[in-house]
Amino acid sequence: MILTGQLGEVMKESAQAALSLVKARAIELGIDPILFEKSDIHIHVPAGAIPKDGPSAGVAMFTALVSLLTNRVARSDTAMTGEISLRGLVLPIGGVKEKVLAAARAGITTVLLPARNRKDLEDVPEAARKQVRFVWLERVDDAIAAALVADDGREDRGVTTRPPAALADREPARSA
């Protein structure tokens, strides 16, 4: 894996954890494990006004990698945050209020948050809470179900698996 851009050490660890989890679940996700031996994965996080050095990007990185490697589109009206464990648990994060307010300002209609942060929703102004739908994540599978569109273009209701052979003819070099 190649990591470039504005990433602090914790963010690099989040990217590595996301890739390790995707590799561990490759067959379940319909990804040919050979793809990891024959391909480089390059994650670039461009510089911006907001520092990026927390573990909160784990869910988003995992979801982006699954989207890339299964060729499933991520919903454009959805934002997500959450730290991940190597077993696929979604762990709590800080800054829920700020993240939800930013999502609402950006016109996001669905926000995926760690279930363990449910108590933090009381800090979010009621107007912002009414603007978005919340999906509470216990495991990364919950994020995949809520954030990725199914192979047939419909909203997903769970992990859609695809036989590993489905990726055999794909070009290995893509970027997330």
PDB file of C-alpha atoms in Angstrom:
ATOM      1  CA  MET A   1       0.000   0.000   0.000  1.00  0.00           C
ATOM      2  CA  ILE A   2       1.203   3.459  -0.893  1.00  0.00           C
ATOM      3  CA  LEU A   3       0.055   6.389   1.266  1.00  0.00           C
ATOM      4  CA  THR A   4       0.564   9.977   0.155  1.00  0.00           C
ATOM      5  CA  GLY A   5      -0.755  13.402   1.079  1.00  0.00           C
ATOM      6  CA  GLN A   6      -1.535  14.958   4.433  1.00  0.00           C
ATOM      7  CA  LEU A   7      -1.700  11.936   6.735  1.00  0.00           C
ATOM      8  CA  GLY A   8      -0.482  11.848  10.299  1.00  0.00           C
ATOM      9  CA  GLU A   9       0.686   8.625  11.934  1.00  0.00           C
ATOM     10  CA  VAL A  10      -2.755   7.733  13.317  1.00  0.00           C
ATOM     11  CA  MET A  11      -4.348   8.242   9.903  1.00  0.00           C
ATOM     12  CA  LYS A  12      -1.732   5.965   8.325  1.00  0.00           C
ATOM     13  CA  GLU A  13      -2.597   3.325  10.931  1.00  0.00           C
ATOM     14  CA  SER A  14      -6.292   3.704  10.054  1.00  0.00           C
ATOM     15  CA  ALA A  15      -5.513   3.104   6.380  1.00  0.00           C
ATOM     16  CA  GLN A  16      -3.412   0.051   7.176  1.00  0.00           C
ATOM     17  CA  ALA A  17      -6.106  -1.359   9.486  1.00  0.00           C
ATOM     18  CA  ALA A  18      -8.734  -0.818   6.774  1.00  0.00           C
ATOM     19  CA  LEU A  19      -6.644  -2.637   4.178  1.00  0.00           C
ATOM     20  CA  SER A  20      -5.851  -5.486   6.578  1.00  0.00           C
ATOM     21  CA  LEU A  21      -9.544  -5.908   7.318  1.00  0.00           C
ATOM     22  CA  VAL A  22     -10.461  -5.886   3.624  1.00  0.00           C
ATOM     23  CA  LYS A  23      -7.787  -8.521   2.950  1.00  0.00           C
ATOM     24  CA  ALA A  24      -9.012 -10.678   5.830  1.00  0.00           C
ATOM     25  CA  ARG A  25     -12.568 -10.526   4.484  1.00  0.00           C
ATOM     26  CA  ALA A  26     -11.709 -10.667   0.781  1.00  0.00           C
ATOM     27  CA  ILE A  27     -13.568 -13.888  -0.029  1.00  0.00           C
ATOM     28  CA  GLU A  28     -16.644 -12.809   1.964  1.00  0.00           C
ATOM     29  CA  LEU A  29     -16.651  -9.491   0.097  1.00  0.00           C
ATOM     30  CA  GLY A  30     -16.239 -11.141  -3.307  1.00  0.00           C
ATOM     31  CA  ILE A  31     -12.665  -9.950  -3.814  1.00  0.00           C
ATOM     32  CA  ASP A  32     -10.087 -12.269  -5.338  1.00  0.00           C
ATOM     33  CA  PRO A  33      -7.254 -12.456  -2.740  1.00  0.00           C
ATOM     34  CA  ILE A  34      -4.723 -12.752  -5.602  1.00  0.00           C
ATOM     35  CA  LEU A  35      -5.588  -9.151  -6.467  1.00  0.00           C
ATOM     36  CA  PHE A  36      -3.619  -8.002  -3.406  1.00  0.00           C
ATOM     37  CA  GLU A  37      -0.506  -9.843  -4.575  1.00  0.00           C
ATOM     38  CA  LYS A  38      -0.651  -8.404  -8.097  1.00  0.00           C
ATOM     39  CA  SER A  39      -1.711  -4.830  -7.353  1.00  0.00           C
ATOM     40  CA  ASP A  40      -0.590  -1.758  -5.488  1.00  0.00           C
ATOM     41  CA  ILE A  41      -3.196   0.218  -3.613  1.00  0.00           C
ATOM     42  CA  HIS A  42      -2.470   3.919  -3.457  1.00  0.00           C
ATOM     43  CA  ILE A  43      -4.382   6.091  -0.987  1.00  0.00           C
ATOM     44  CA  HIS A  44      -3.894   9.809  -1.390  1.00  0.00           C
ATOM     45  CA  VAL A  45      -5.356  12.262   1.127  1.00  0.00           C
ATOM     46  CA  PRO A  46      -4.950  15.774  -0.265  1.00  0.00           C
ATOM     47  CA  ALA A  47      -3.990  18.651   1.964  1.00  0.00           C
ATOM     48  CA  GLY A  48      -6.875  20.781   3.152  1.00  0.00           C
ATOM     49  CA  ALA A  49      -7.931  23.183   5.841  1.00  0.00           C
ATOM     50  CA  ILE A  50      -8.902  20.418   8.258  1.00  0.00           C
ATOM     51  CA  PRO A  51      -6.054  18.431   9.844  1.00  0.00           C
ATOM     52  CA  LYS A  52      -6.399  14.704   9.250  1.00  0.00           C
ATOM     53  CA  ASP A  53      -4.675  12.772  11.999  1.00  0.00           C
ATOM     54  CA  GLY A  54      -7.375  10.908  13.907  1.00  0.00           C
ATOM     55  CA  PRO A  55      -8.639   7.353  13.801  1.00  0.00           C
ATOM     56  CA  SER A  56     -12.114   8.476  12.680  1.00  0.00           C
ATOM     57  CA  ALA A  57     -11.451   7.725   9.021  1.00  0.00           C
ATOM     58  CA  GLY A  58     -11.263   3.947   9.504  1.00  0.00           C
ATOM     59  CA  VAL A  59     -14.868   3.266   8.460  1.00  0.00           C
ATOM     60  CA  ALA A  60     -14.602   5.574   5.449  1.00  0.00           C
ATOM     61  CA  MET A  61     -11.308   4.047   4.308  1.00  0.00           C
ATOM     62  CA  PHE A  62     -12.663   0.516   4.691  1.00  0.00           C
ATOM     63  CA  THR A  63     -15.795   1.445   2.751  1.00  0.00           C
ATOM     64  CA  ALA A  64     -13.779   3.187   0.011  1.00  0.00           C
ATOM     65  CA  LEU A  65     -11.531   0.153  -0.408  1.00  0.00           C
ATOM     66  CA  VAL A  66     -14.507  -2.219  -0.584  1.00  0.00           C
ATOM     67  CA  SER A  67     -16.155   0.111  -3.105  1.00  0.00           C
ATOM     68  CA  LEU A  68     -13.013   0.179  -5.242  1.00  0.00           C
ATOM     69  CA  LEU A  69     -12.266  -3.542  -5.105  1.00  0.00           C
ATOM     70  CA  THR A  70     -15.858  -4.720  -5.659  1.00  0.00           C
ATOM     71  CA  ASN A  71     -16.703  -2.015  -8.179  1.00  0.00           C
ATOM     72  CA  ARG A  72     -19.735  -0.973  -6.119  1.00  0.00           C
ATOM     73  CA  VAL A  73     -20.666   2.699  -6.000  1.00  0.00           C
ATOM     74  CA  ALA A  74     -20.779   4.575  -2.717  1.00  0.00           C
ATOM     75  CA  ARG A  75     -23.842   6.719  -2.081  1.00  0.00           C
ATOM     76  CA  SER A  76     -23.069  10.400  -2.640  1.00  0.00           C
ATOM     77  CA  ASP A  77     -25.600  11.556  -0.023  1.00  0.00           C
ATOM     78  CA  THR A  78     -23.910   9.666   2.815  1.00  0.00           C
ATOM     79  CA  ALA A  79     -21.140  10.649   5.233  1.00  0.00           C
ATOM     80  CA  MET A  80     -19.472   8.356   7.730  1.00  0.00           C
ATOM     81  CA  THR A  81     -17.061   8.327  10.614  1.00  0.00           C
ATOM     82  CA  GLY A  82     -15.724   5.744  13.013  1.00  0.00           C
ATOM     83  CA  GLU A  83     -12.593   4.009  14.116  1.00  0.00           C
ATOM     84  CA  ILE A  84     -12.335   0.326  13.204  1.00  0.00           C
ATOM     85  CA  SER A  85     -10.815  -2.653  14.937  1.00  0.00           C
ATOM     86  CA  LEU A  86      -9.033  -5.476  13.137  1.00  0.00           C
ATOM     87  CA  ARG A  87     -12.064  -7.653  13.887  1.00  0.00           C
ATOM     88  CA  GLY A  88     -14.448  -5.257  12.149  1.00  0.00           C
ATOM     89  CA  LEU A  89     -15.923  -3.477  15.159  1.00  0.00           C
ATOM     90  CA  VAL A  90     -16.749   0.214  14.790  1.00  0.00           C
ATOM     91  CA  LEU A  91     -15.330   2.086  17.749  1.00  0.00           C
ATOM     92  CA  PRO A  92     -16.433   5.472  19.122  1.00  0.00           C
ATOM     93  CA  ILE A  93     -14.902   8.746  17.992  1.00  0.00           C
ATOM     94  CA  GLY A  94     -14.799  12.364  19.131  1.00  0.00           C
ATOM     95  CA  GLY A  95     -16.307  15.439  17.558  1.00  0.00           C
ATOM     96  CA  VAL A  96     -19.745  14.024  16.737  1.00  0.00           C
ATOM     97  CA  LYS A  97     -21.454  17.402  16.996  1.00  0.00           C
ATOM     98  CA  GLU A  98     -18.987  19.101  14.649  1.00  0.00           C
ATOM     99  CA  LYS A  99     -19.073  16.253  12.145  1.00  0.00           C
ATOM    100  CA  VAL A 100     -22.876  16.098  12.038  1.00  0.00           C
ATOM    101  CA  LEU A 101     -23.151  19.886  11.670  1.00  0.00           C
ATOM    102  CA  ALA A 102     -20.626  19.837   8.807  1.00  0.00           C
ATOM    103  CA  ALA A 103     -22.539  17.028   7.086  1.00  0.00           C
ATOM    104  CA  ALA A 104     -25.846  18.894   7.437  1.00  0.00           C
ATOM    105  CA  ARG A 105     -24.273  22.094   6.029  1.00  0.00           C
ATOM    106  CA  ALA A 106     -22.957  20.102   3.067  1.00  0.00           C
ATOM    107  CA  GLY A 107     -26.420  18.739   2.248  1.00  0.00           C
ATOM    108  CA  ILE A 108     -25.690  15.184   3.364  1.00  0.00           C
ATOM    109  CA  THR A 109     -28.898  13.249   4.047  1.00  0.00           C
ATOM    110  CA  THR A 110     -27.488  10.188   5.835  1.00  0.00           C
ATOM    111  CA  VAL A 111     -24.755  10.076   8.479  1.00  0.00           C
ATOM    112  CA  LEU A 112     -23.189   6.814   9.632  1.00  0.00           C
ATOM    113  CA  LEU A 113     -21.925   6.981  13.214  1.00  0.00           C
ATOM    114  CA  PRO A 114     -20.533   4.472  15.697  1.00  0.00           C
ATOM    115  CA  ALA A 115     -23.353   3.032  17.812  1.00  0.00           C
ATOM    116  CA  ARG A 116     -21.267   3.755  20.902  1.00  0.00           C
ATOM    117  CA  ASN A 117     -21.572   7.472  20.107  1.00  0.00           C
ATOM    118  CA  ARG A 118     -25.385   7.463  20.271  1.00  0.00           C
ATOM    119  CA  LYS A 119     -25.263   9.400  23.558  1.00  0.00           C
ATOM    120  CA  ASP A 120     -23.356  12.229  21.830  1.00  0.00           C
ATOM    121  CA  LEU A 121     -26.320  12.978  19.573  1.00  0.00           C
ATOM    122  CA  GLU A 122     -27.904  14.999  22.393  1.00  0.00           C
ATOM    123  CA  ASP A 123     -25.142  17.611  21.841  1.00  0.00           C
ATOM    124  CA  VAL A 124     -26.216  18.099  18.206  1.00  0.00           C
ATOM    125  CA  PRO A 125     -28.764  20.896  17.711  1.00  0.00           C
ATOM    126  CA  GLU A 126     -32.263  19.615  16.992  1.00  0.00           C
ATOM    127  CA  ALA A 127     -32.405  21.374  13.605  1.00  0.00           C
ATOM    128  CA  ALA A 128     -29.364  19.415  12.390  1.00  0.00           C
ATOM    129  CA  ARG A 129     -30.707  16.157  13.852  1.00  0.00           C
ATOM    130  CA  LYS A 130     -33.912  16.626  11.837  1.00  0.00           C
ATOM    131  CA  GLN A 131     -31.971  17.260   8.605  1.00  0.00           C
ATOM    132  CA  VAL A 132     -30.207  13.910   8.453  1.00  0.00           C
ATOM    133  CA  ARG A 133     -30.965  10.247   8.943  1.00  0.00           C
ATOM    134  CA  PHE A 134     -28.592   8.444  11.301  1.00  0.00           C
ATOM    135  CA  VAL A 135     -27.359   4.896  10.835  1.00  0.00           C
ATOM    136  CA  TRP A 136     -25.728   3.435  13.936  1.00  0.00           C
ATOM    137  CA  LEU A 137     -22.751   1.194  13.208  1.00  0.00           C
ATOM    138  CA  GLU A 138     -21.717  -1.737  15.372  1.00  0.00           C
ATOM    139  CA  ARG A 139     -19.595  -3.434  12.701  1.00  0.00           C
ATOM    140  CA  VAL A 140     -18.088  -2.453   9.352  1.00  0.00           C
ATOM    141  CA  ASP A 141     -20.705  -4.660   7.657  1.00  0.00           C
ATOM    142  CA  ASP A 142     -23.316  -2.106   8.762  1.00  0.00           C
ATOM    143  CA  ALA A 143     -21.376   0.620   6.922  1.00  0.00           C
ATOM    144  CA  ILE A 144     -21.144  -1.421   3.733  1.00  0.00           C
ATOM    145  CA  ALA A 145     -24.880  -2.130   3.825  1.00  0.00           C
ATOM    146  CA  ALA A 146     -25.743   1.551   4.319  1.00  0.00           C
ATOM    147  CA  ALA A 147     -23.122   3.226   2.126  1.00  0.00           C
ATOM    148  CA  LEU A 148     -22.706   1.063  -0.978  1.00  0.00           C
ATOM    149  CA  VAL A 149     -25.200   0.573  -3.753  1.00  0.00           C
ATOM    150  CA  ALA A 150     -25.922  -3.078  -4.574  1.00  0.00           C
ATOM    151  CA  ASP A 151     -24.635  -4.615  -7.803  1.00  0.00           C
ATOM    152  CA  ASP A 152     -28.083  -4.227  -9.359  1.00  0.00           C
ATOM    153  CA  GLY A 153     -28.186  -0.496  -8.573  1.00  0.00           C
ATOM    154  CA  ARG A 154     -30.692  -0.741  -5.723  1.00  0.00           C
ATOM    155  CA  GLU A 155     -30.003   0.351  -2.175  1.00  0.00           C
ATOM    156  CA  ASP A 156     -28.095  -2.418  -0.456  1.00  0.00           C
ATOM    157  CA  ARG A 157     -29.555  -4.380   2.426  1.00  0.00           C
ATOM    158  CA  GLY A 158     -26.393  -6.276   3.300  1.00  0.00           C
ATOM    159  CA  VAL A 159     -23.036  -7.389   1.987  1.00  0.00           C
ATOM    160  CA  THR A 160     -23.406  -8.506  -1.598  1.00  0.00           C
ATOM    161  CA  THR A 161     -20.919 -11.208  -2.409  1.00  0.00           C
ATOM    162  CA  ARG A 162     -19.573 -11.886  -5.828  1.00  0.00           C
ATOM    163  CA  PRO A 163     -17.483 -14.903  -6.798  1.00  0.00           C
ATOM    164  CA  PRO A 164     -13.753 -14.099  -6.792  1.00  0.00           C
ATOM    165  CA  ALA A 165     -13.556 -14.987 -10.495  1.00  0.00           C
ATOM    166  CA  ALA A 166     -15.651 -11.887 -11.238  1.00  0.00           C
ATOM    167  CA  LEU A 167     -12.570  -9.758 -10.649  1.00  0.00           C
ATOM    168  CA  ALA A 168     -10.109 -11.887 -12.611  1.00  0.00           C
ATOM    169  CA  ASP A 169     -10.371  -9.819 -15.787  1.00  0.00           C
ATOM    170  CA  ARG A 170     -10.306  -6.423 -14.069  1.00  0.00           C
ATOM    171  CA  GLU A 171      -7.387  -4.102 -14.470  1.00  0.00           C
ATOM    172  CA  PRO A 172      -5.463  -4.307 -11.187  1.00  0.00           C
ATOM    173  CA  ALA A 173      -4.262  -0.686 -11.030  1.00  0.00           C
ATOM    174  CA  ARG A 174      -6.947   1.679  -9.712  1.00  0.00           C
ATOM    175  CA  SER A 175      -6.864   4.378  -7.085  1.00  0.00           C
ATOM    176  CA  ALA A 176      -9.153   5.064  -4.143  1.00  0.00           C
TER     177      ALA A 176
END
